[in-house]
Amino acid sequence: MIIDIHAHLDRDPISKTYLIGEQFEDMEKNKITKRVISTFYGRSISDANDEIAKLVDLYPDKFIGCAVINPKLDDSVDEVIRVSKMPQFKMIEFDSLEHGYRPEKFQYNIDPILQICEENNLIVKVFTGAGFYTMPDQWAFYSRRFKNIKFILEHLAGEDFRYGTVDLMKEESNLLMETSYETEIPALHKIFDSVEVERLFYGSNYPDNFTEISLMKFDSLNLSQDDLEKIMYKNAQKLLDISKEGEKL
């Protein structure tokens, strides 16, 4: 069983058709049981989130909704209020690289957004690892004040902040990490040796990264079967409060 905590729904740029078939092909090929999924494509962020809600309604055994939120927009707080009432969503996602902002600059919107997440038990996933818009410390600024929220740092904070984030994880107990993108072997060993396995979650970042590579790197980490099962699905089951049905890896 594999629960992928970080994937996106792609769309054909010409026809505007969402590539659901390709999504299922990739899941079947790589034995992905369930995906937490979001999309950045649509006439608006609200429309994009609605497409995810429709997908979850159609395939509730395959997908869990993650709503994309851009705190630069005037209606961002209203959008979080809206999706917080929708059972299809268990998570929201900030991508400060995609939307082009420094997280600390938009506290006036992010603070009320996080208050709503705290009140509704929504998990918060944040893009990290690629430049000064995506520093993990920028989100630790919020995680320190919203201790009841679980913050998932995408991509193991890879590329720019992979090593220093290990120390940050020791300081901030409500920070978690998902495993997509990062492939540097020394960094992977440092992270997996230093961070408690219960705080690590498998993610593919499909379709922007190859799912095969996101799985292949675990072959070099010499993890125990118990630890591997925790990362691949048991931690996600507990975090997302979902069924424990399904076969072992």
PDB file of N, CA and C in Angstrom, residues 84-171:
ATOM      1  N   SER A  84     -12.978  24.978   3.851  1.00  0.00           N
ATOM      2  CA  SER A  84     -12.987  24.354   5.180  1.00  0.00           C
ATOM      3  C   SER A  84     -14.315  23.672   5.469  1.00  0.00           C
ATOM      4  N   LYS A  85     -15.357  24.070   4.753  1.00  0.00           N
ATOM      5  CA  LYS A  85     -16.686  23.481   4.928  1.00  0.00           C
ATOM      6  C   LYS A  85     -16.941  22.334   3.954  1.00  0.00           C
ATOM      7  N   MET A  86     -15.966  22.035   3.114  1.00  0.00           N
ATOM      8  CA  MET A  86     -16.123  21.000   2.088  1.00  0.00           C
ATOM      9  C   MET A  86     -15.412  19.728   2.541  1.00  0.00           C
ATOM     10  N   PRO A  87     -16.132  18.636   2.702  1.00  0.00           N
ATOM     11  CA  PRO A  87     -15.527  17.415   3.235  1.00  0.00           C
ATOM     12  C   PRO A  87     -14.469  16.797   2.322  1.00  0.00           C
ATOM     13  N   GLN A  88     -14.415  17.232   1.082  1.00  0.00           N
ATOM     14  CA  GLN A  88     -13.421  16.669   0.153  1.00  0.00           C
ATOM     15  C   GLN A  88     -11.995  17.080   0.513  1.00  0.00           C
ATOM     16  N   PHE A  89     -11.853  18.151   1.301  1.00  0.00           N
ATOM     17  CA  PHE A  89     -10.525  18.701   1.579  1.00  0.00           C
ATOM     18  C   PHE A  89     -10.095  18.419   3.013  1.00  0.00           C
ATOM     19  N   LYS A  90      -8.859  17.911   3.133  1.00  0.00           N
ATOM     20  CA  LYS A  90      -8.253  17.718   4.446  1.00  0.00           C
ATOM     21  C   LYS A  90      -6.980  18.539   4.597  1.00  0.00           C
ATOM     22  N   MET A  91      -6.651  19.295   3.550  1.00  0.00           N
ATOM     23  CA  MET A  91      -5.357  19.968   3.525  1.00  0.00           C
ATOM     24  C   MET A  91      -5.449  21.206   2.645  1.00  0.00           C
ATOM     25  N   ILE A  92      -4.639  22.232   2.969  1.00  0.00           N
ATOM     26  CA  ILE A  92      -4.450  23.352   2.056  1.00  0.00           C
ATOM     27  C   ILE A  92      -2.975  23.447   1.707  1.00  0.00           C
ATOM     28  N   GLU A  93      -2.707  24.095   0.587  1.00  0.00           N
ATOM     29  CA  GLU A  93      -1.343  24.161   0.069  1.00  0.00           C
ATOM     30  C   GLU A  93      -0.980  25.594  -0.283  1.00  0.00           C
ATOM     31  N   PHE A  94       0.150  26.046   0.267  1.00  0.00           N
ATOM     32  CA  PHE A  94       0.745  27.321  -0.122  1.00  0.00           C
ATOM     33  C   PHE A  94       1.945  27.033  -1.021  1.00  0.00           C
ATOM     34  N   ASP A  95       2.040  27.719  -2.146  1.00  0.00           N
ATOM     35  CA  ASP A  95       3.216  27.598  -3.012  1.00  0.00           C
ATOM     36  C   ASP A  95       3.724  29.001  -3.313  1.00  0.00           C
ATOM     37  N   SER A  96       4.636  29.453  -2.480  1.00  0.00           N
ATOM     38  CA  SER A  96       5.136  30.820  -2.596  1.00  0.00           C
ATOM     39  C   SER A  96       6.036  31.012  -3.802  1.00  0.00           C
ATOM     40  N   LEU A  97       6.555  29.922  -4.376  1.00  0.00           N
ATOM     41  CA  LEU A  97       7.322  30.036  -5.611  1.00  0.00           C
ATOM     42  C   LEU A  97       6.376  30.193  -6.798  1.00  0.00           C
ATOM     43  N   GLU A  98       5.377  29.344  -6.881  1.00  0.00           N
ATOM     44  CA  GLU A  98       4.398  29.399  -7.974  1.00  0.00           C
ATOM     45  C   GLU A  98       3.696  30.754  -8.018  1.00  0.00           C
ATOM     46  N   HIS A  99       3.342  31.282  -6.852  1.00  0.00           N
ATOM     47  CA  HIS A  99       2.561  32.522  -6.795  1.00  0.00           C
ATOM     48  C   HIS A  99       3.413  33.762  -6.535  1.00  0.00           C
ATOM     49  N   GLY A 100       4.686  33.582  -6.258  1.00  0.00           N
ATOM     50  CA  GLY A 100       5.609  34.707  -6.199  1.00  0.00           C
ATOM     51  C   GLY A 100       5.437  35.630  -5.011  1.00  0.00           C
ATOM     52  N   TYR A 101       5.668  35.125  -3.800  1.00  0.00           N
ATOM     53  CA  TYR A 101       5.578  35.997  -2.620  1.00  0.00           C
ATOM     54  C   TYR A 101       6.500  35.486  -1.509  1.00  0.00           C
ATOM     55  N   ARG A 102       6.858  36.374  -0.639  1.00  0.00           N
ATOM     56  CA  ARG A 102       7.573  36.010   0.578  1.00  0.00           C
ATOM     57  C   ARG A 102       6.530  35.762   1.667  1.00  0.00           C
ATOM     58  N   PRO A 103       6.489  34.584   2.250  1.00  0.00           N
ATOM     59  CA  PRO A 103       5.428  34.261   3.205  1.00  0.00           C
ATOM     60  C   PRO A 103       5.287  35.258   4.354  1.00  0.00           C
ATOM     61  N   GLU A 104       6.397  35.766   4.841  1.00  0.00           N
ATOM     62  CA  GLU A 104       6.321  36.675   5.997  1.00  0.00           C
ATOM     63  C   GLU A 104       5.668  38.004   5.633  1.00  0.00           C
ATOM     64  N   LYS A 105       5.637  38.340   4.360  1.00  0.00           N
ATOM     65  CA  LYS A 105       5.083  39.627   3.939  1.00  0.00           C
ATOM     66  C   LYS A 105       3.557  39.633   3.970  1.00  0.00           C
ATOM     67  N   PHE A 106       2.942  38.452   3.938  1.00  0.00           N
ATOM     68  CA  PHE A 106       1.486  38.382   3.829  1.00  0.00           C
ATOM     69  C   PHE A 106       0.842  37.837   5.101  1.00  0.00           C
ATOM     70  N   GLN A 107       1.409  38.233   6.220  1.00  0.00           N
ATOM     71  CA  GLN A 107       0.882  37.791   7.518  1.00  0.00           C
ATOM     72  C   GLN A 107      -0.568  38.218   7.712  1.00  0.00           C
ATOM     73  N   TYR A 108      -0.944  39.372   7.159  1.00  0.00           N
ATOM     74  CA  TYR A 108      -2.300  39.886   7.357  1.00  0.00           C
ATOM     75  C   TYR A 108      -3.360  38.956   6.780  1.00  0.00           C
ATOM     76  N   ASN A 109      -3.003  38.148   5.784  1.00  0.00           N
ATOM     77  CA  ASN A 109      -3.914  37.131   5.269  1.00  0.00           C
ATOM     78  C   ASN A 109      -3.592  35.735   5.807  1.00  0.00           C
ATOM     79  N   ILE A 110      -2.312  35.437   5.948  1.00  0.00           N
ATOM     80  CA  ILE A 110      -1.930  34.089   6.368  1.00  0.00           C
ATOM     81  C   ILE A 110      -2.359  33.802   7.796  1.00  0.00           C
ATOM     82  N   ASP A 111      -2.260  34.766   8.681  1.00  0.00           N
ATOM     83  CA  ASP A 111      -2.698  34.542  10.067  1.00  0.00           C
ATOM     84  C   ASP A 111      -4.173  34.129  10.153  1.00  0.00           C
ATOM     85  N   PRO A 112      -5.101  34.878   9.559  1.00  0.00           N
ATOM     86  CA  PRO A 112      -6.498  34.423   9.626  1.00  0.00           C
ATOM     87  C   PRO A 112      -6.737  33.108   8.884  1.00  0.00           C
ATOM     88  N   ILE A 113      -5.991  32.866   7.817  1.00  0.00           N
ATOM     89  CA  ILE A 113      -6.108  31.579   7.115  1.00  0.00           C
ATOM     90  C   ILE A 113      -5.723  30.438   8.054  1.00  0.00           C
ATOM     91  N   LEU A 114      -4.631  30.624   8.767  1.00  0.00           N
ATOM     92  CA  LEU A 114      -4.175  29.567   9.679  1.00  0.00           C
ATOM     93  C   LEU A 114      -5.123  29.407  10.867  1.00  0.00           C
ATOM     94  N   GLN A 115      -5.738  30.478  11.294  1.00  0.00           N
ATOM     95  CA  GLN A 115      -6.738  30.363  12.361  1.00  0.00           C
ATOM     96  C   GLN A 115      -7.896  29.482  11.913  1.00  0.00           C
ATOM     97  N   ILE A 116      -8.314  29.650  10.665  1.00  0.00           N
ATOM     98  CA  ILE A 116      -9.389  28.817  10.110  1.00  0.00           C
ATOM     99  C   ILE A 116      -8.929  27.364  10.017  1.00  0.00           C
ATOM    100  N   CYS A 117      -7.699  27.156   9.567  1.00  0.00           N
ATOM    101  CA  CYS A 117      -7.163  25.796   9.485  1.00  0.00           C
ATOM    102  C   CYS A 117      -7.119  25.147  10.866  1.00  0.00           C
ATOM    103  N   GLU A 118      -6.693  25.894  11.857  1.00  0.00           N
ATOM    104  CA  GLU A 118      -6.627  25.363  13.216  1.00  0.00           C
ATOM    105  C   GLU A 118      -8.010  24.975  13.725  1.00  0.00           C
ATOM    106  N   GLU A 119      -8.992  25.814  13.471  1.00  0.00           N
ATOM    107  CA  GLU A 119     -10.354  25.553  13.932  1.00  0.00           C
ATOM    108  C   GLU A 119     -10.980  24.351  13.229  1.00  0.00           C
ATOM    109  N   ASN A 120     -10.531  24.053  12.020  1.00  0.00           N
ATOM    110  CA  ASN A 120     -11.151  23.000  11.209  1.00  0.00           C
ATOM    111  C   ASN A 120     -10.242  21.793  10.983  1.00  0.00           C
ATOM    112  N   ASN A 121      -9.142  21.735  11.727  1.00  0.00           N
ATOM    113  CA  ASN A 121      -8.222  20.594  11.650  1.00  0.00           C
ATOM    114  C   ASN A 121      -7.697  20.357  10.238  1.00  0.00           C
ATOM    115  N   LEU A 122      -7.440  21.437   9.507  1.00  0.00           N
ATOM    116  CA  LEU A 122      -6.844  21.318   8.187  1.00  0.00           C
ATOM    117  C   LEU A 122      -5.322  21.297   8.299  1.00  0.00           C
ATOM    118  N   ILE A 123      -4.704  20.382   7.588  1.00  0.00           N
ATOM    119  CA  ILE A 123      -3.251  20.306   7.528  1.00  0.00           C
ATOM    120  C   ILE A 123      -2.759  21.339   6.525  1.00  0.00           C
ATOM    121  N   VAL A 124      -1.571  21.884   6.746  1.00  0.00           N
ATOM    122  CA  VAL A 124      -1.011  22.918   5.881  1.00  0.00           C
ATOM    123  C   VAL A 124       0.265  22.387   5.227  1.00  0.00           C
ATOM    124  N   LYS A 125       0.277  22.411   3.912  1.00  0.00           N
ATOM    125  CA  LYS A 125       1.438  21.960   3.140  1.00  0.00           C
ATOM    126  C   LYS A 125       2.074  23.172   2.466  1.00  0.00           C
ATOM    127  N   VAL A 126       3.404  23.281   2.523  1.00  0.00           N
ATOM    128  CA  VAL A 126       4.074  24.474   2.006  1.00  0.00           C
ATOM    129  C   VAL A 126       5.250  24.085   1.113  1.00  0.00           C
ATOM    130  N   PHE A 127       5.396  24.816   0.020  1.00  0.00           N
ATOM    131  CA  PHE A 127       6.527  24.603  -0.883  1.00  0.00           C
ATOM    132  C   PHE A 127       7.798  25.136  -0.220  1.00  0.00           C
ATOM    133  N   THR A 128       8.857  24.335  -0.232  1.00  0.00           N
ATOM    134  CA  THR A 128      10.148  24.784   0.293  1.00  0.00           C
ATOM    135  C   THR A 128      11.270  24.269  -0.593  1.00  0.00           C
ATOM    136  N   GLY A 129      12.397  24.969  -0.550  1.00  0.00           N
ATOM    137  CA  GLY A 129      13.605  24.415  -1.124  1.00  0.00           C
ATOM    138  C   GLY A 129      14.224  25.107  -2.307  1.00  0.00           C
ATOM    139  N   ALA A 130      13.615  26.175  -2.834  1.00  0.00           N
ATOM    140  CA  ALA A 130      14.140  26.762  -4.069  1.00  0.00           C
ATOM    141  C   ALA A 130      14.145  28.285  -3.990  1.00  0.00           C
ATOM    142  N   GLY A 131      15.090  28.841  -3.261  1.00  0.00           N
ATOM    143  CA  GLY A 131      15.254  30.285  -3.256  1.00  0.00           C
ATOM    144  C   GLY A 131      14.645  31.001  -2.065  1.00  0.00           C
ATOM    145  N   PHE A 132      14.799  32.321  -2.063  1.00  0.00           N
ATOM    146  CA  PHE A 132      14.467  33.098  -0.876  1.00  0.00           C
ATOM    147  C   PHE A 132      12.974  33.288  -0.664  1.00  0.00           C
ATOM    148  N   TYR A 133      12.136  32.839  -1.594  1.00  0.00           N
ATOM    149  CA  TYR A 133      10.693  32.824  -1.356  1.00  0.00           C
ATOM    150  C   TYR A 133      10.249  31.549  -0.636  1.00  0.00           C
ATOM    151  N   THR A 134      11.134  30.576  -0.523  1.00  0.00           N
ATOM    152  CA  THR A 134      10.716  29.235  -0.096  1.00  0.00           C
ATOM    153  C   THR A 134      11.558  28.689   1.050  1.00  0.00           C
ATOM    154  N   MET A 135      12.041  29.552   1.917  1.00  0.00           N
ATOM    155  CA  MET A 135      12.853  29.101   3.036  1.00  0.00           C
ATOM    156  C   MET A 135      11.971  28.486   4.122  1.00  0.00           C
ATOM    157  N   PRO A 136      12.330  27.310   4.636  1.00  0.00           N
ATOM    158  CA  PRO A 136      11.546  26.713   5.716  1.00  0.00           C
ATOM    159  C   PRO A 136      11.355  27.631   6.920  1.00  0.00           C
ATOM    160  N   ASP A 137      12.362  28.448   7.221  1.00  0.00           N
ATOM    161  CA  ASP A 137      12.240  29.366   8.353  1.00  0.00           C
ATOM    162  C   ASP A 137      11.099  30.368   8.173  1.00  0.00           C
ATOM    163  N   GLN A 138      10.783  30.694   6.937  1.00  0.00           N
ATOM    164  CA  GLN A 138       9.670  31.612   6.689  1.00  0.00           C
ATOM    165  C   GLN A 138       8.348  31.014   7.157  1.00  0.00           C
ATOM    166  N   TRP A 139       8.231  29.692   7.074  1.00  0.00           N
ATOM    167  CA  TRP A 139       7.020  29.015   7.545  1.00  0.00           C
ATOM    168  C   TRP A 139       7.108  28.650   9.014  1.00  0.00           C
ATOM    169  N   ALA A 140       8.329  28.461   9.514  1.00  0.00           N
ATOM    170  CA  ALA A 140       8.478  28.249  10.957  1.00  0.00           C
ATOM    171  C   ALA A 140       8.023  29.486  11.729  1.00  0.00           C
ATOM    172  N   PHE A 141       8.116  30.646  11.108  1.00  0.00           N
ATOM    173  CA  PHE A 141       7.573  31.882  11.689  1.00  0.00           C
ATOM    174  C   PHE A 141       6.103  31.694  12.060  1.00  0.00           C
ATOM    175  N   TYR A 142       5.387  30.923  11.253  1.00  0.00           N
ATOM    176  CA  TYR A 142       3.970  30.659  11.517  1.00  0.00           C
ATOM    177  C   TYR A 142       3.775  29.409  12.384  1.00  0.00           C
ATOM    178  N   SER A 143       4.563  28.383  12.152  1.00  0.00           N
ATOM    179  CA  SER A 143       4.368  27.147  12.911  1.00  0.00           C
ATOM    180  C   SER A 143       4.641  27.349  14.391  1.00  0.00           C
ATOM    181  N   ARG A 144       5.501  28.296  14.727  1.00  0.00           N
ATOM    182  CA  ARG A 144       5.788  28.570  16.142  1.00  0.00           C
ATOM    183  C   ARG A 144       4.581  29.169  16.862  1.00  0.00           C
ATOM    184  N   ARG A 145       3.722  29.839  16.105  1.00  0.00           N
ATOM    185  CA  ARG A 145       2.557  30.498  16.726  1.00  0.00           C
ATOM    186  C   ARG A 145       1.276  29.701  16.562  1.00  0.00           C
ATOM    187  N   PHE A 146       1.308  28.723  15.665  1.00  0.00           N
ATOM    188  CA  PHE A 146       0.136  27.868  15.457  1.00  0.00           C
ATOM    189  C   PHE A 146       0.548  26.419  15.723  1.00  0.00           C
ATOM    190  N   LYS A 147       0.755  26.137  16.995  1.00  0.00           N
ATOM    191  CA  LYS A 147       1.305  24.853  17.412  1.00  0.00           C
ATOM    192  C   LYS A 147       0.359  23.689  17.166  1.00  0.00           C
ATOM    193  N   ASN A 148      -0.921  23.964  17.030  1.00  0.00           N
ATOM    194  CA  ASN A 148      -1.885  22.879  16.831  1.00  0.00           C
ATOM    195  C   ASN A 148      -2.049  22.479  15.367  1.00  0.00           C
ATOM    196  N   ILE A 149      -1.370  23.184  14.483  1.00  0.00           N
ATOM    197  CA  ILE A 149      -1.426  22.867  13.060  1.00  0.00           C
ATOM    198  C   ILE A 149      -0.199  22.045  12.676  1.00  0.00           C
ATOM    199  N   LYS A 150      -0.417  21.015  11.873  1.00  0.00           N
ATOM    200  CA  LYS A 150       0.691  20.267  11.296  1.00  0.00           C
ATOM    201  C   LYS A 150       1.080  20.920   9.969  1.00  0.00           C
ATOM    202  N   PHE A 151       2.332  21.330   9.856  1.00  0.00           N
ATOM    203  CA  PHE A 151       2.870  21.934   8.640  1.00  0.00           C
ATOM    204  C   PHE A 151       3.766  20.909   7.938  1.00  0.00           C
ATOM    205  N   ILE A 152       3.471  20.625   6.694  1.00  0.00           N
ATOM    206  CA  ILE A 152       4.283  19.694   5.911  1.00  0.00           C
ATOM    207  C   ILE A 152       5.200  20.491   4.990  1.00  0.00           C
ATOM    208  N   LEU A 153       6.509  20.332   5.167  1.00  0.00           N
ATOM    209  CA  LEU A 153       7.490  20.960   4.292  1.00  0.00           C
ATOM    210  C   LEU A 153       7.696  20.070   3.073  1.00  0.00           C
ATOM    211  N   GLU A 154       7.336  20.587   1.905  1.00  0.00           N
ATOM    212  CA  GLU A 154       7.469  19.788   0.694  1.00  0.00           C
ATOM    213  C   GLU A 154       8.928  19.604   0.297  1.00  0.00           C
ATOM    214  N   HIS A 155       9.204  18.501  -0.352  1.00  0.00           N
ATOM    215  CA  HIS A 155      10.490  18.221  -1.002  1.00  0.00           C
ATOM    216  C   HIS A 155      11.654  18.116  -0.025  1.00  0.00           C
ATOM    217  N   LEU A 156      11.364  17.800   1.250  1.00  0.00           N
ATOM    218  CA  LEU A 156      12.422  17.700   2.266  1.00  0.00           C
ATOM    219  C   LEU A 156      13.261  18.976   2.326  1.00  0.00           C
ATOM    220  N   ALA A 157      12.628  20.105   1.956  1.00  0.00           N
ATOM    221  CA  ALA A 157      13.326  21.396   1.902  1.00  0.00           C
ATOM    222  C   ALA A 157      14.547  21.325   1.001  1.00  0.00           C
ATOM    223  N   GLY A 158      14.479  20.500  -0.031  1.00  0.00           N
ATOM    224  CA  GLY A 158      15.639  20.174  -0.841  1.00  0.00           C
ATOM    225  C   GLY A 158      16.181  21.314  -1.675  1.00  0.00           C
ATOM    226  N   GLU A 159      17.317  21.078  -2.230  1.00  0.00           N
ATOM    227  CA  GLU A 159      18.065  21.954  -3.116  1.00  0.00           C
ATOM    228  C   GLU A 159      18.813  23.029  -2.346  1.00  0.00           C
ATOM    229  N   ASP A 160      18.108  23.958  -1.720  1.00  0.00           N
ATOM    230  CA  ASP A 160      18.796  25.080  -1.081  1.00  0.00           C
ATOM    231  C   ASP A 160      18.905  24.966   0.435  1.00  0.00           C
ATOM    232  N   PHE A 161      18.005  24.223   1.076  1.00  0.00           N
ATOM    233  CA  PHE A 161      17.934  24.271   2.547  1.00  0.00           C
ATOM    234  C   PHE A 161      17.935  22.888   3.186  1.00  0.00           C
ATOM    235  N   ARG A 162      18.362  21.886   2.454  1.00  0.00           N
ATOM    236  CA  ARG A 162      18.213  20.495   2.886  1.00  0.00           C
ATOM    237  C   ARG A 162      18.938  20.198   4.191  1.00  0.00           C
ATOM    238  N   TYR A 163      20.119  20.747   4.407  1.00  0.00           N
ATOM    239  CA  TYR A 163      20.898  20.378   5.580  1.00  0.00           C
ATOM    240  C   TYR A 163      20.475  21.169   6.818  1.00  0.00           C
ATOM    241  N   GLY A 164      20.307  22.464   6.678  1.00  0.00           N
ATOM    242  CA  GLY A 164      19.937  23.282   7.824  1.00  0.00           C
ATOM    243  C   GLY A 164      18.556  22.977   8.361  1.00  0.00           C
ATOM    244  N   THR A 165      17.676  22.457   7.515  1.00  0.00           N
ATOM    245  CA  THR A 165      16.305  22.187   7.947  1.00  0.00           C
ATOM    246  C   THR A 165      16.257  21.056   8.966  1.00  0.00           C
ATOM    247  N   VAL A 166      17.250  20.185   8.974  1.00  0.00           N
ATOM    248  CA  VAL A 166      17.301  19.113   9.975  1.00  0.00           C
ATOM    249  C   VAL A 166      17.299  19.715  11.376  1.00  0.00           C
ATOM    250  N   ASP A 167      18.065  20.769  11.593  1.00  0.00           N
ATOM    251  CA  ASP A 167      18.097  21.429  12.905  1.00  0.00           C
ATOM    252  C   ASP A 167      16.767  22.101  13.208  1.00  0.00           C
ATOM    253  N   LEU A 168      16.152  22.687  12.207  1.00  0.00           N
ATOM    254  CA  LEU A 168      14.854  23.319  12.395  1.00  0.00           C
ATOM    255  C   LEU A 168      13.809  22.280  12.808  1.00  0.00           C
ATOM    256  N   MET A 169      13.872  21.104  12.234  1.00  0.00           N
ATOM    257  CA  MET A 169      12.935  20.043  12.588  1.00  0.00           C
ATOM    258  C   MET A 169      13.071  19.651  14.055  1.00  0.00           C
ATOM    259  N   LYS A 170      14.261  19.708  14.577  1.00  0.00           N
ATOM    260  CA  LYS A 170      14.477  19.388  15.992  1.00  0.00           C
ATOM    261  C   LYS A 170      13.834  20.421  16.903  1.00  0.00           C
ATOM    262  N   GLU A 171      13.753  21.656  16.425  1.00  0.00           N
ATOM    263  CA  GLU A 171      13.213  22.749  17.243  1.00  0.00           C
ATOM    264  C   GLU A 171      11.694  22.835  17.173  1.00  0.00           C
TER     265      GLU A 171
END
